XYZ file of C-alpha atoms in Angstrom:
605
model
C 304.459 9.813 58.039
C 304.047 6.390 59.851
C 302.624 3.242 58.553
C 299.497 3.516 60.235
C 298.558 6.771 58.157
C 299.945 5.337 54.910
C 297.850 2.373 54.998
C 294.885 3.722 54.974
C 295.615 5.839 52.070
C 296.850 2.555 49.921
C 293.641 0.761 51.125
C 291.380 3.988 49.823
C 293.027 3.968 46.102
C 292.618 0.178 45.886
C 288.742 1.160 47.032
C 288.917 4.140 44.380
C 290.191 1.644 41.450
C 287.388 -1.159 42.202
C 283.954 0.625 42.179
C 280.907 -1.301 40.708
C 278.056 0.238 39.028
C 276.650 0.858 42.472
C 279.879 2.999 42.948
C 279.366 4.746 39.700
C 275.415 5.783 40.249
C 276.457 6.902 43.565
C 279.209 9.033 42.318
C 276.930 10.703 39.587
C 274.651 11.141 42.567
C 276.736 12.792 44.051
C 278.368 15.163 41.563
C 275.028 15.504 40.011
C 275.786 19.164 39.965
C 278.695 19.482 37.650
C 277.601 16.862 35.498
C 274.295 18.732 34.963
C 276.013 21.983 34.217
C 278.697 20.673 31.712
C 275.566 18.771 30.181
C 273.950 21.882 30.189
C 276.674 23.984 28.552
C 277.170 21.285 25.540
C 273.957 20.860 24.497
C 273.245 24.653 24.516
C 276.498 25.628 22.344
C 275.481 22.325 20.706
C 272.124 23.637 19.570
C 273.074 26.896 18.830
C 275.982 25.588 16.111
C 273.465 23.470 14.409
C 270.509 25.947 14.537
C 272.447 28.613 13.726
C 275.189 28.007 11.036
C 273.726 28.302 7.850
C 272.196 25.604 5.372
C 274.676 24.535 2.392
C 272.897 23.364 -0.175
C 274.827 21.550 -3.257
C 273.009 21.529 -6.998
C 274.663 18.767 -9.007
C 274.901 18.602 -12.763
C 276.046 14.952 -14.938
C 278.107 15.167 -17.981
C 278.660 12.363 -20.261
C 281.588 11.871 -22.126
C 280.648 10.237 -25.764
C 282.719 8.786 -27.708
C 283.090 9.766 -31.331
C 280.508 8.097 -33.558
C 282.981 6.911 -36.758
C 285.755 4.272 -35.440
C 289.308 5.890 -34.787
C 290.937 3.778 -37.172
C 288.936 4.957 -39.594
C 289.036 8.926 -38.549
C 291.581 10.085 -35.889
C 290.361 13.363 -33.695
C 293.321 16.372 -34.010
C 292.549 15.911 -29.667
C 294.523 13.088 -28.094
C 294.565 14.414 -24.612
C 292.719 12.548 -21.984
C 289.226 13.744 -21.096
C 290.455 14.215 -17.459
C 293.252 16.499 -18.498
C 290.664 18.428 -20.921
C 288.060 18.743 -17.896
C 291.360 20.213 -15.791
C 292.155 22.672 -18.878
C 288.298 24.102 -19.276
C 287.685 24.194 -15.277
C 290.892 26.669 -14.974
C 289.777 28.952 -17.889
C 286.075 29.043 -17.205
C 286.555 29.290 -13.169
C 289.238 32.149 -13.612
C 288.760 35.287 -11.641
C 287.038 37.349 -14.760
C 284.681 35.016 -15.307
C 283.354 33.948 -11.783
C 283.578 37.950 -11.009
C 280.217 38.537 -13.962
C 278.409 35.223 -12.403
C 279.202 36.931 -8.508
C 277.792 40.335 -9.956
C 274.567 38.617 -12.370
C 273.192 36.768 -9.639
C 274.477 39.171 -6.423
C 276.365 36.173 -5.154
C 277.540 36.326 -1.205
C 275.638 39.453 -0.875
C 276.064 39.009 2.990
C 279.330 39.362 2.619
C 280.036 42.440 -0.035
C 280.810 44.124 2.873
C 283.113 42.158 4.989
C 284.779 40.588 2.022
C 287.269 41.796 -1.111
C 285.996 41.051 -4.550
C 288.865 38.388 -5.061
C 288.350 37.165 -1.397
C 284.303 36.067 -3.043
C 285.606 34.888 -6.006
C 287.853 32.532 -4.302
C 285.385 31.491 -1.886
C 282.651 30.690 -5.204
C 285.841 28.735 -6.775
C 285.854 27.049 -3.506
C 282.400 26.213 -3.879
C 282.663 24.818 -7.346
C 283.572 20.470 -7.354
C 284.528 18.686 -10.617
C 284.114 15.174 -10.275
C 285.290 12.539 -12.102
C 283.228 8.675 -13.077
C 285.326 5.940 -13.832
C 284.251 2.785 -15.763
C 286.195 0.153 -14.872
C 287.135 -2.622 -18.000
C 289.117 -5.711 -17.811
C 290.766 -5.731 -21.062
C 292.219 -10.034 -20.644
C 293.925 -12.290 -17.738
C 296.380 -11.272 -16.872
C 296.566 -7.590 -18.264
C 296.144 -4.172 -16.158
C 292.659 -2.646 -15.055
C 292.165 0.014 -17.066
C 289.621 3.024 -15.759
C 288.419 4.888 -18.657
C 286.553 8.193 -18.068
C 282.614 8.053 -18.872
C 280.998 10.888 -17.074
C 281.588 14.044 -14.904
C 279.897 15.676 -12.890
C 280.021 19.428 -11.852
C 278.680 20.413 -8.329
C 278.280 24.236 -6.720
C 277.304 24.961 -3.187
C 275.580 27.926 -1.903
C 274.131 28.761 1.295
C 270.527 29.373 2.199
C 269.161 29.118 -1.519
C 268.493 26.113 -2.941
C 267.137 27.674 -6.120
C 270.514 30.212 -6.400
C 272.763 27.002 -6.314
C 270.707 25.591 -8.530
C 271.063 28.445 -11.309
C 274.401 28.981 -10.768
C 275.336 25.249 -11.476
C 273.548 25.395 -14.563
C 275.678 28.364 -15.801
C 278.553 26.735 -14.661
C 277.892 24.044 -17.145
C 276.731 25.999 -19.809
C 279.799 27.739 -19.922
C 281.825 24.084 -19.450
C 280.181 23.021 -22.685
C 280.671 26.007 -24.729
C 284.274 26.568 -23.743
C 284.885 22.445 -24.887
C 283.261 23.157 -28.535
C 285.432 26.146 -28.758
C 288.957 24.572 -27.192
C 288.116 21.489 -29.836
C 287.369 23.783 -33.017
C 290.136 25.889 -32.057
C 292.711 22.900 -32.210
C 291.510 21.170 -34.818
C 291.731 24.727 -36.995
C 294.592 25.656 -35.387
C 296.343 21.868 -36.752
C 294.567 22.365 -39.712
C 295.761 25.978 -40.437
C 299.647 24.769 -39.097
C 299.880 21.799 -41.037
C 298.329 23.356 -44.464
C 301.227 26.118 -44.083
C 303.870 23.655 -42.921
C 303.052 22.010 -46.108
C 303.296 25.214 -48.363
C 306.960 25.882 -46.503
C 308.240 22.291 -47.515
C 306.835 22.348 -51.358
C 308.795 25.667 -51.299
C 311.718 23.852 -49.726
C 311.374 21.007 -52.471
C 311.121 23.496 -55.225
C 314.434 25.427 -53.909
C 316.335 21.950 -54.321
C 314.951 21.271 -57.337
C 316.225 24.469 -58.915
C 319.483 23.790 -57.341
C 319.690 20.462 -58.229
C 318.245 21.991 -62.194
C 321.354 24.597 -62.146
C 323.912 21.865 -60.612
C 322.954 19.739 -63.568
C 323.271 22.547 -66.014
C 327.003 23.420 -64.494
C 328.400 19.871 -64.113
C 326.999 18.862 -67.680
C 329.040 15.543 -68.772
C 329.673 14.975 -65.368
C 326.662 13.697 -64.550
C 326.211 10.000 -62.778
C 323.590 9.258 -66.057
C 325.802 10.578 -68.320
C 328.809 8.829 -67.404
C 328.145 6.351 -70.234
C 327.628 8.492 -72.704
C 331.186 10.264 -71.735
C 332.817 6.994 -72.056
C 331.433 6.368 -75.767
C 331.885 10.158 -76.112
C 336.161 9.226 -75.380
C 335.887 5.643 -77.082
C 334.622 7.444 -79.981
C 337.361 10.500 -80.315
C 340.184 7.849 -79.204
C 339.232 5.949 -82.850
C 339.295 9.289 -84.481
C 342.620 9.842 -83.174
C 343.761 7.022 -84.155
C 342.294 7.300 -87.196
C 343.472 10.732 -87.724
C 346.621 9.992 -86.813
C 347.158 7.131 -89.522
C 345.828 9.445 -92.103
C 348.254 12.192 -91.097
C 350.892 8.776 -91.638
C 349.840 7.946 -94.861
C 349.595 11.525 -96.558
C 353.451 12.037 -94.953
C 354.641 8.826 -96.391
C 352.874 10.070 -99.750
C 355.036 13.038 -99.504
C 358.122 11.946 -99.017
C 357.286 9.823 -101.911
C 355.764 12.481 -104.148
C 358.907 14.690 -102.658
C 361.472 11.774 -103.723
C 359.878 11.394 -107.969
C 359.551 15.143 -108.045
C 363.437 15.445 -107.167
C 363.851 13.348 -110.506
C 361.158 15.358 -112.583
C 362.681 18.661 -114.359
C 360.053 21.554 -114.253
C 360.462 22.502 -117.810
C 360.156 21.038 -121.009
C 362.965 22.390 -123.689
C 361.238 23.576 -126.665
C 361.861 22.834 -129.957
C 365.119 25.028 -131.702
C 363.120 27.146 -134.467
C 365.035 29.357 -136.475
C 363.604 32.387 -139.037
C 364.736 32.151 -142.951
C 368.143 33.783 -141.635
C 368.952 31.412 -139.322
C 368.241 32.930 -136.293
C 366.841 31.349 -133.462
C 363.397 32.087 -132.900
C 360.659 31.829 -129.924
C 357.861 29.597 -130.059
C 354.057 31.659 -129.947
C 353.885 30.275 -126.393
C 357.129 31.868 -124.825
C 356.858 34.506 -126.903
C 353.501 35.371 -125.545
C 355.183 34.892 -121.709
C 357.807 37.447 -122.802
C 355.452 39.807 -123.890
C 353.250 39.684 -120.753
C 356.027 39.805 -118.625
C 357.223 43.057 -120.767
C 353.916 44.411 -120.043
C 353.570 44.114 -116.844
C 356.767 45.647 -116.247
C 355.467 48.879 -118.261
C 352.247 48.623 -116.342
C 354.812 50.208 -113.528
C 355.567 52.953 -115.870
C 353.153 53.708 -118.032
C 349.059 54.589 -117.849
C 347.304 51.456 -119.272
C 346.238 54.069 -122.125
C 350.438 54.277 -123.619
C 351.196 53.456 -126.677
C 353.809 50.593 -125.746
C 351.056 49.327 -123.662
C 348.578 49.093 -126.618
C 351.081 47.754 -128.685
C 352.006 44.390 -126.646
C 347.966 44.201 -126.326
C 348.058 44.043 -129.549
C 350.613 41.660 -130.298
C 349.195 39.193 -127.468
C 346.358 39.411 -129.516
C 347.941 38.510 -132.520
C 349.274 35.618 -130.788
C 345.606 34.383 -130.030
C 346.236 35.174 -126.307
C 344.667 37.704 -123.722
C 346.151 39.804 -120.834
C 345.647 36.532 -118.163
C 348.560 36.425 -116.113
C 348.502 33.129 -114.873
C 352.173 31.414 -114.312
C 353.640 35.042 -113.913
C 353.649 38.158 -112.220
C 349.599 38.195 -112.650
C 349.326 34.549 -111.164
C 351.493 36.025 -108.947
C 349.186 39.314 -107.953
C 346.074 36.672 -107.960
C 347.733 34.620 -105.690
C 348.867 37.620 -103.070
C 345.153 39.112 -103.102
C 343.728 35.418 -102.307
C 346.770 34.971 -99.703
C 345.803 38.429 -98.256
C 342.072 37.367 -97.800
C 342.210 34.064 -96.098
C 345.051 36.251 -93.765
C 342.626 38.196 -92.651
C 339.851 35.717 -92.315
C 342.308 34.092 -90.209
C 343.302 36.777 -87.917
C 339.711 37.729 -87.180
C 339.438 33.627 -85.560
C 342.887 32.998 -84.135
C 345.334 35.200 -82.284
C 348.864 36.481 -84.167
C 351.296 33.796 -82.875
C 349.058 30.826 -84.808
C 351.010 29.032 -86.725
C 348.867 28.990 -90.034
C 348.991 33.027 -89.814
C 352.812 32.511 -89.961
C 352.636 30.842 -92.766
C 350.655 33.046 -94.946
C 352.607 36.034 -93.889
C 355.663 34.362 -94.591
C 354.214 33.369 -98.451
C 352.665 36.569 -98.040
C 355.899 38.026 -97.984
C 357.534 36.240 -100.726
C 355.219 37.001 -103.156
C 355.679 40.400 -102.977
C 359.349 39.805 -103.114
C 358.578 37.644 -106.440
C 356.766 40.740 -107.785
C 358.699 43.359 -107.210
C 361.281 41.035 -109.266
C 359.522 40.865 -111.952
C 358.443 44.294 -111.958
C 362.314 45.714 -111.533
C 363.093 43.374 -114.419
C 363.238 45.471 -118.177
C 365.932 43.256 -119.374
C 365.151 39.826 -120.958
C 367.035 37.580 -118.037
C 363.889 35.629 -117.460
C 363.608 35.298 -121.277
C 365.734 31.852 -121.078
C 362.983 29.970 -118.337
C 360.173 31.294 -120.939
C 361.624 29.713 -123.965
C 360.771 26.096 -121.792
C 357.436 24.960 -121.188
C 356.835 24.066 -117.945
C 356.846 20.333 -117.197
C 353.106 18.606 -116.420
C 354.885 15.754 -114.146
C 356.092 18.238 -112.323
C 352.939 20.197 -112.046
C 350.905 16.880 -111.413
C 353.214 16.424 -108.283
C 353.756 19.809 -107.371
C 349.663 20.091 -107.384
C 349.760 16.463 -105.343
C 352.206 17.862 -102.488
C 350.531 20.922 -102.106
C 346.832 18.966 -102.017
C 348.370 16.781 -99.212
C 350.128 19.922 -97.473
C 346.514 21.219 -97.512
C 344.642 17.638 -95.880
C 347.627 17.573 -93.493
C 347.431 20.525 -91.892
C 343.538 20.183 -91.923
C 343.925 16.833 -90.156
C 346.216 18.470 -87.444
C 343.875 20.705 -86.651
C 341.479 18.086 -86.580
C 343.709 16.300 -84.585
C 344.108 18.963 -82.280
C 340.266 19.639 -81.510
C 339.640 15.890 -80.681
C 342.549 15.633 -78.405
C 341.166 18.659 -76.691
C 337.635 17.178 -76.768
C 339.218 14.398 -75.449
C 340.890 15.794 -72.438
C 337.904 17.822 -71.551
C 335.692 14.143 -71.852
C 338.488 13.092 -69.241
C 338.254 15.510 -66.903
C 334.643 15.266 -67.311
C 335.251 11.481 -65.790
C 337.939 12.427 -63.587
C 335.333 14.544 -61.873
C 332.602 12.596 -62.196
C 332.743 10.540 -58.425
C 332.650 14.366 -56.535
C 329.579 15.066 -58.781
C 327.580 12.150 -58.116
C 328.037 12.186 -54.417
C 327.336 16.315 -54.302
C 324.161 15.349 -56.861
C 322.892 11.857 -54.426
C 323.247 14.618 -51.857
C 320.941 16.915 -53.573
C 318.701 13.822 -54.502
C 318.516 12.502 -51.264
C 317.449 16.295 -50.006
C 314.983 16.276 -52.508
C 313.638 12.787 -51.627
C 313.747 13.650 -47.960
C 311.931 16.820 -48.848
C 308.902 14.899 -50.661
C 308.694 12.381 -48.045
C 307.832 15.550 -45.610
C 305.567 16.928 -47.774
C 303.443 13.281 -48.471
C 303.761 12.792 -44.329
C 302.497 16.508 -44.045
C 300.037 15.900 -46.660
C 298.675 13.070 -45.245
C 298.515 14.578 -41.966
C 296.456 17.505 -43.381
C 294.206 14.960 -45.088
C 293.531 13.298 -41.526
C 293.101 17.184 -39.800
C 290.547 17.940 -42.214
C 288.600 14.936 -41.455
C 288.854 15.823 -37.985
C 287.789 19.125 -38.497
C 285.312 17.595 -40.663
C 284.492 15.391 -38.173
C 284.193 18.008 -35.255
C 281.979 20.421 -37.194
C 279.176 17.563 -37.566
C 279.254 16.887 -34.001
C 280.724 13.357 -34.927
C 283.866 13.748 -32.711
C 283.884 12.851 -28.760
C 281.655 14.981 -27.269
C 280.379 15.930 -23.765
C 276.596 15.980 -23.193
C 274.050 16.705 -20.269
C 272.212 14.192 -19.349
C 271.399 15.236 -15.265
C 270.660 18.877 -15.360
C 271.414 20.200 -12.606
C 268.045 20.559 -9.789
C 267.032 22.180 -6.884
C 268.353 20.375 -4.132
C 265.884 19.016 -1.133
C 268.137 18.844 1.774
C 271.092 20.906 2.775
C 274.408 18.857 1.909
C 275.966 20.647 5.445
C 275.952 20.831 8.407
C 274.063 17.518 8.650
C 271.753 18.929 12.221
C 271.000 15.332 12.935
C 274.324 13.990 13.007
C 275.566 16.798 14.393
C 272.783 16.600 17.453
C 273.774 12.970 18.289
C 277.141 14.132 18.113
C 276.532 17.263 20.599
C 274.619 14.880 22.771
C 277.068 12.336 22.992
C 280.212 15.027 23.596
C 277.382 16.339 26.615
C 277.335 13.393 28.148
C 281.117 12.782 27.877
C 282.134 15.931 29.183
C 279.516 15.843 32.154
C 281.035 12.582 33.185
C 284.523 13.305 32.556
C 283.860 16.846 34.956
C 281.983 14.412 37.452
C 285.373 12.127 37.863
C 287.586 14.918 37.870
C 285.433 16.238 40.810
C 285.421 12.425 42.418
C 289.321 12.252 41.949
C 290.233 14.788 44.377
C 287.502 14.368 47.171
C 289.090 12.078 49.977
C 285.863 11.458 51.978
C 283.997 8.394 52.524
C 280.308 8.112 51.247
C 279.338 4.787 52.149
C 280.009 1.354 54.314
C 281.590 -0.485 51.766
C 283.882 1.603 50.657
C 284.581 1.656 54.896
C 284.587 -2.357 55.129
C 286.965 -2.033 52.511
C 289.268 0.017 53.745
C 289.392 -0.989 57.749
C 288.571 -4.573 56.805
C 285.656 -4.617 59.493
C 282.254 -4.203 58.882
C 280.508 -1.207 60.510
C 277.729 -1.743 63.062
C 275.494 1.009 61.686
C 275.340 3.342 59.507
C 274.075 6.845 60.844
C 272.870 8.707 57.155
C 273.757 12.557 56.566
C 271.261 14.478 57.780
C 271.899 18.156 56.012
C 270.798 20.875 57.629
C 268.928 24.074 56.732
C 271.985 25.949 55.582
C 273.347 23.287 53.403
C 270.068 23.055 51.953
C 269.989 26.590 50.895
C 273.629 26.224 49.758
C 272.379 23.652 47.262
C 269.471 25.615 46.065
C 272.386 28.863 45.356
C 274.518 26.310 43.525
C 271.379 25.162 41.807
C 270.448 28.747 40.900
C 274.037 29.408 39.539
C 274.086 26.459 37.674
C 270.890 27.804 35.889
C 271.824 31.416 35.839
C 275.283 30.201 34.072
C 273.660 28.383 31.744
C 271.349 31.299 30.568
C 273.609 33.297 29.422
C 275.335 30.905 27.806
C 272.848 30.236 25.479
C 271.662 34.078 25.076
C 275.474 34.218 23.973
C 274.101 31.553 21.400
C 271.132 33.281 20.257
C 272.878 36.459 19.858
C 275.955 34.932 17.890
C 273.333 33.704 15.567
C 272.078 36.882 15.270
C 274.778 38.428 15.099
C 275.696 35.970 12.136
C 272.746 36.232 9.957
C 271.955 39.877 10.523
C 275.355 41.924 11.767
C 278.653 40.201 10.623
C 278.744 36.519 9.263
C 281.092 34.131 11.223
C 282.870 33.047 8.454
C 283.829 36.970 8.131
C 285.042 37.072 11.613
C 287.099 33.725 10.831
C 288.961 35.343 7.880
C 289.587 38.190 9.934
C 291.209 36.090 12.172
C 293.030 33.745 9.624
C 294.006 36.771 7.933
C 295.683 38.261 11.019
C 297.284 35.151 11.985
C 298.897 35.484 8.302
C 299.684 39.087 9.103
C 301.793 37.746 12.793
C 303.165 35.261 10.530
C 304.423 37.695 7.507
């Protein structure tokens, strides 16, 4: 290619990128034909979408949200969730698939589409259809502080299409059941915290009463070792320390007495001599008083032998009763015999309270033992060896201190025993104390349990106090409440599709397209319409300009392009018509479209 045949070319895009208007009109003059038939087209599909897709029409309802009428800080509601949150909670269980399914089959919802469409596939399309919104209030609560939005109305909306008067009904339902299912969700939680707290608090006074009883039988095992009766355990051991000590100088003082007593009674003889009688021979002779010992002493030796009923028997009666004494054996073998059956009493008194190896039972079995040993003496004894010791009377010193010892052998061993019992009451006081720290902390264990226990049961108490108010509070329609003050009407208009907008919108695309064809058409043509655009290009301006004259078949060529212009266009918009028949009276569009989404899912799966 030379640069003769490239200049041109340059020269006719510099011509192509500066028209005027002038340029413009005479292109649209020229491609008159394609921008008529794209304008065409448009406007026909245009008027066939707005004509024929069907009328939505939206009924809208107002709810209020009131506030409860008593002050919070005086009565708190059981509900603290946000009134958004709450609107969220009652949509989901009053829009679920159950309940939209009776509304569908009351009012023959979508009955265009029973046939094309699943039962879930119309319920999902009516929950669709269904618009909570919420109204904010916006307070400025100081300078300085966040915006805070609080919630004061909500409104519910439904759209149906083609009847007003359906979506209308429908939204009022909707509503109706909104309301209802808000006075039940708020009874049911403010019984529900009611009934929960009132058996929470039953479970912790049943808690409270378990640690009392423990803490009852802890006190009952660990008696004296109690924190509050630590002072009394320490007076308890003051106390039977002084009677020890007490005790123990008695037990000095009766010893000291003894050895004493013990020392004079070595120097005291036990008998008196009596006086040396003698009969008319002579003869030596007893006094009444030993001979009255002899003789009992002679009896009870024949008491061994004899019946009482013998004649020797009734003889020394006899004399004994001469003497002006009786049978009383006292300071012989029958002191003896009343001494052994006392001894043998208190032995078994004894042995009935203490075990064998006491030391007390020892002792009586051992004097036990030599009584019977002094019997049986005096009982084997027919011969008058004792008969010396009876002709003495026995000395009353020596009895007075005899008597004296045996009284203070007596307190002694009572005050040992004595003794004994406080140093054991003593030792168990002790331990008592010794123990005492690992009580108290197991019992301010138990006490603090117990304490914790009743603080639960006042916090739980007080809690049920404030969910009976609210419960209170909800049953008189006091509490926060939502109430309908726009019922929901018939709506005028159709909220979609909005036929005006979308005419100016169709007529504006029309337009667009037809010139957008009409460049596309320009862009490609080469030719040369007019002597500007030739002055331009050759730089010379032409002598004349000779117009087009068409001729008879070029003519007739624009009348067939004409006439297939128009005969394209008419079927385009029978297509139109019959779509929209085809929608309203055959098979809706929007079945056709979920065919198709639902076999694009089906490619996709």
């Amino acid at each position: 290619m030379n640069a003769q045949s490239v200049a041109p070319q340059q020269a006719h895009s510099m011509v192509a990128n500066e028209k005027s208007v002038l340029d413009h009109l005479d292109m649209l003059n020229r491609r008159k034909v394609p921008f008529l038939a794209v304008l065409a087209m448009v406007v026909a599909i245009t008027l066939s979408l707005v004509f024929g897709l069907p009328s939505i029409y939206r009924s809208t309802a107002m709810i209020l949200i009131e506030d409860q009428d008593i002050p919070e800080e005086l009565v708190k509601s059981t509900i603290t969730t946000y009134a958004d949150q709450r609107i969220q909670q009652i949509s989901r269980r009053i829009l679920s698939n159950a309940s939209l399914s009776l509304i569908v089959e009351k009012h023959n919802l979508y009955s265009d589409y029973r046939d094309q469409y699943s039962q879930s596939a119309i319920v999902r399309k009516m929950k669709n259809s269904i618009v909570f919104k919420m109204s904010r209030a916006e307070v400025k609560k100081g300078r300085g502080m966040d915006k805070k939005q609080p919630e004061i109305a909500f409104t519910a909306s439904f759209d149906y299409p083609n009847d007003p008067q359906l979506a209308q009904i429908v939204t009022g339902e909707i509503v109706e059941l909104f309301l209802k299912q808000n006075e039940i969700d708020r009874k049911r939680t403010s019984e529900g915290a009611y009934s929960f707290l009132f058996s929470e608090l039953h479970r912790l006074e049943d808690e409270a009463t378990r640690i009392d009883l423990k803490m009852a039988e802890f006190k009952r095992e660990n008696k004296g070792m109690l924190p509050e009766q630590a002072g009394v355990s320490l007076r308890v051991a003051d106390r039977l320390d002084r009677d020890i000590t007490e005790t123990t100088r008695q037990l000095f003082d009766l010893k000291q007495q003894n050895i004493i007593l013990r020392s004079e009674l070595s120097r005291v003889s036990k008998y008196i001599d009596a006086p040396n009688l003698t009969n008319d021979l002579g003869e030596r002779v007893m006094s009444a008083g030993g001979r009255m010992q002899v003789l009992k002493s002679t009896y009870v030796t024949l008491l061994s032998k004899y019946a009482p009923e013998h004649p020797k028997l009734k003889k020394i009666e006899n004399e004994i009763a001469s003497l002006g004494g009786d049978l009383d054996f006292s300071g012989s073998v029958g002191s003896a015999y009343s001494e052994l059956s006392r001894l043998n009493e208190e032995l078994v008194n004894l042995k009935e309270s203490y075990s064998s190896d006491d030391p007390e039972i020892s002792r009586l079995e051992n004097r036990v033992r030599s009584l019977k040993s002094q019997i049986g003496i005096f009982a084997a004894s027919e011969n008058t060896n004792l008969v010396p010791e009876f002709t003495k009377e026995l000395n009353p010193a020596y009895m007075s201190i005899t008597t004296q010892l045996k009284v203070n052998d007596v307190t002694i061993q009572s005050l040992e025993r004595k003794k004994l019992q406080y140093r054991t009451k003593q030792a168990g006081v002790e331990q008592d104390l010794m123990m005492s720290p690992m009580v108290e902390m197991r019992f301010n264990q138990l006490s603090r349990e117990y304490k914790a226990a009743l603080n639960r049961i006042n916090n739980v108490q007080a809690k049920l106090n404030a969910a009976e108010m609210s419960d209170k509070l909800e049953s008189s329609k006091s509490a926060e409440r939502f109430t309908l003050v726009e019922p929901p009407l018939v709506p005028g208009s159709s909220k979609a599709p909005n036929k005006k907008q979308n005419l100016l919108l169709g007529q504006l695309a029309a337009v667009g397209l037809g010139f957008a064809v009409s460049y596309l058409f320009e862009s490609f043509d080469r030719s040369v319409f007019n002597n500007r655009v030739m002055a331009k290009i050759t730089g010379v301006q032409p002598l004349s300009v000779i117009p087009y004259m068409g001729t008879v078949s070029e003519a007739e060529d624009r009348k067939r392009v004409l006439f297939k212009v128009i005969g394209y266009s008419l079927p385009l918009m029978l297509i139109a018509l019959g779509i929209r028949y085809l929608h309203f009276n055959v098979i809706s569009l929007h079945a056709v479209w979920a065919w198709y989404v639902h076999w694009l899912e089906l490619l996709m799966f």
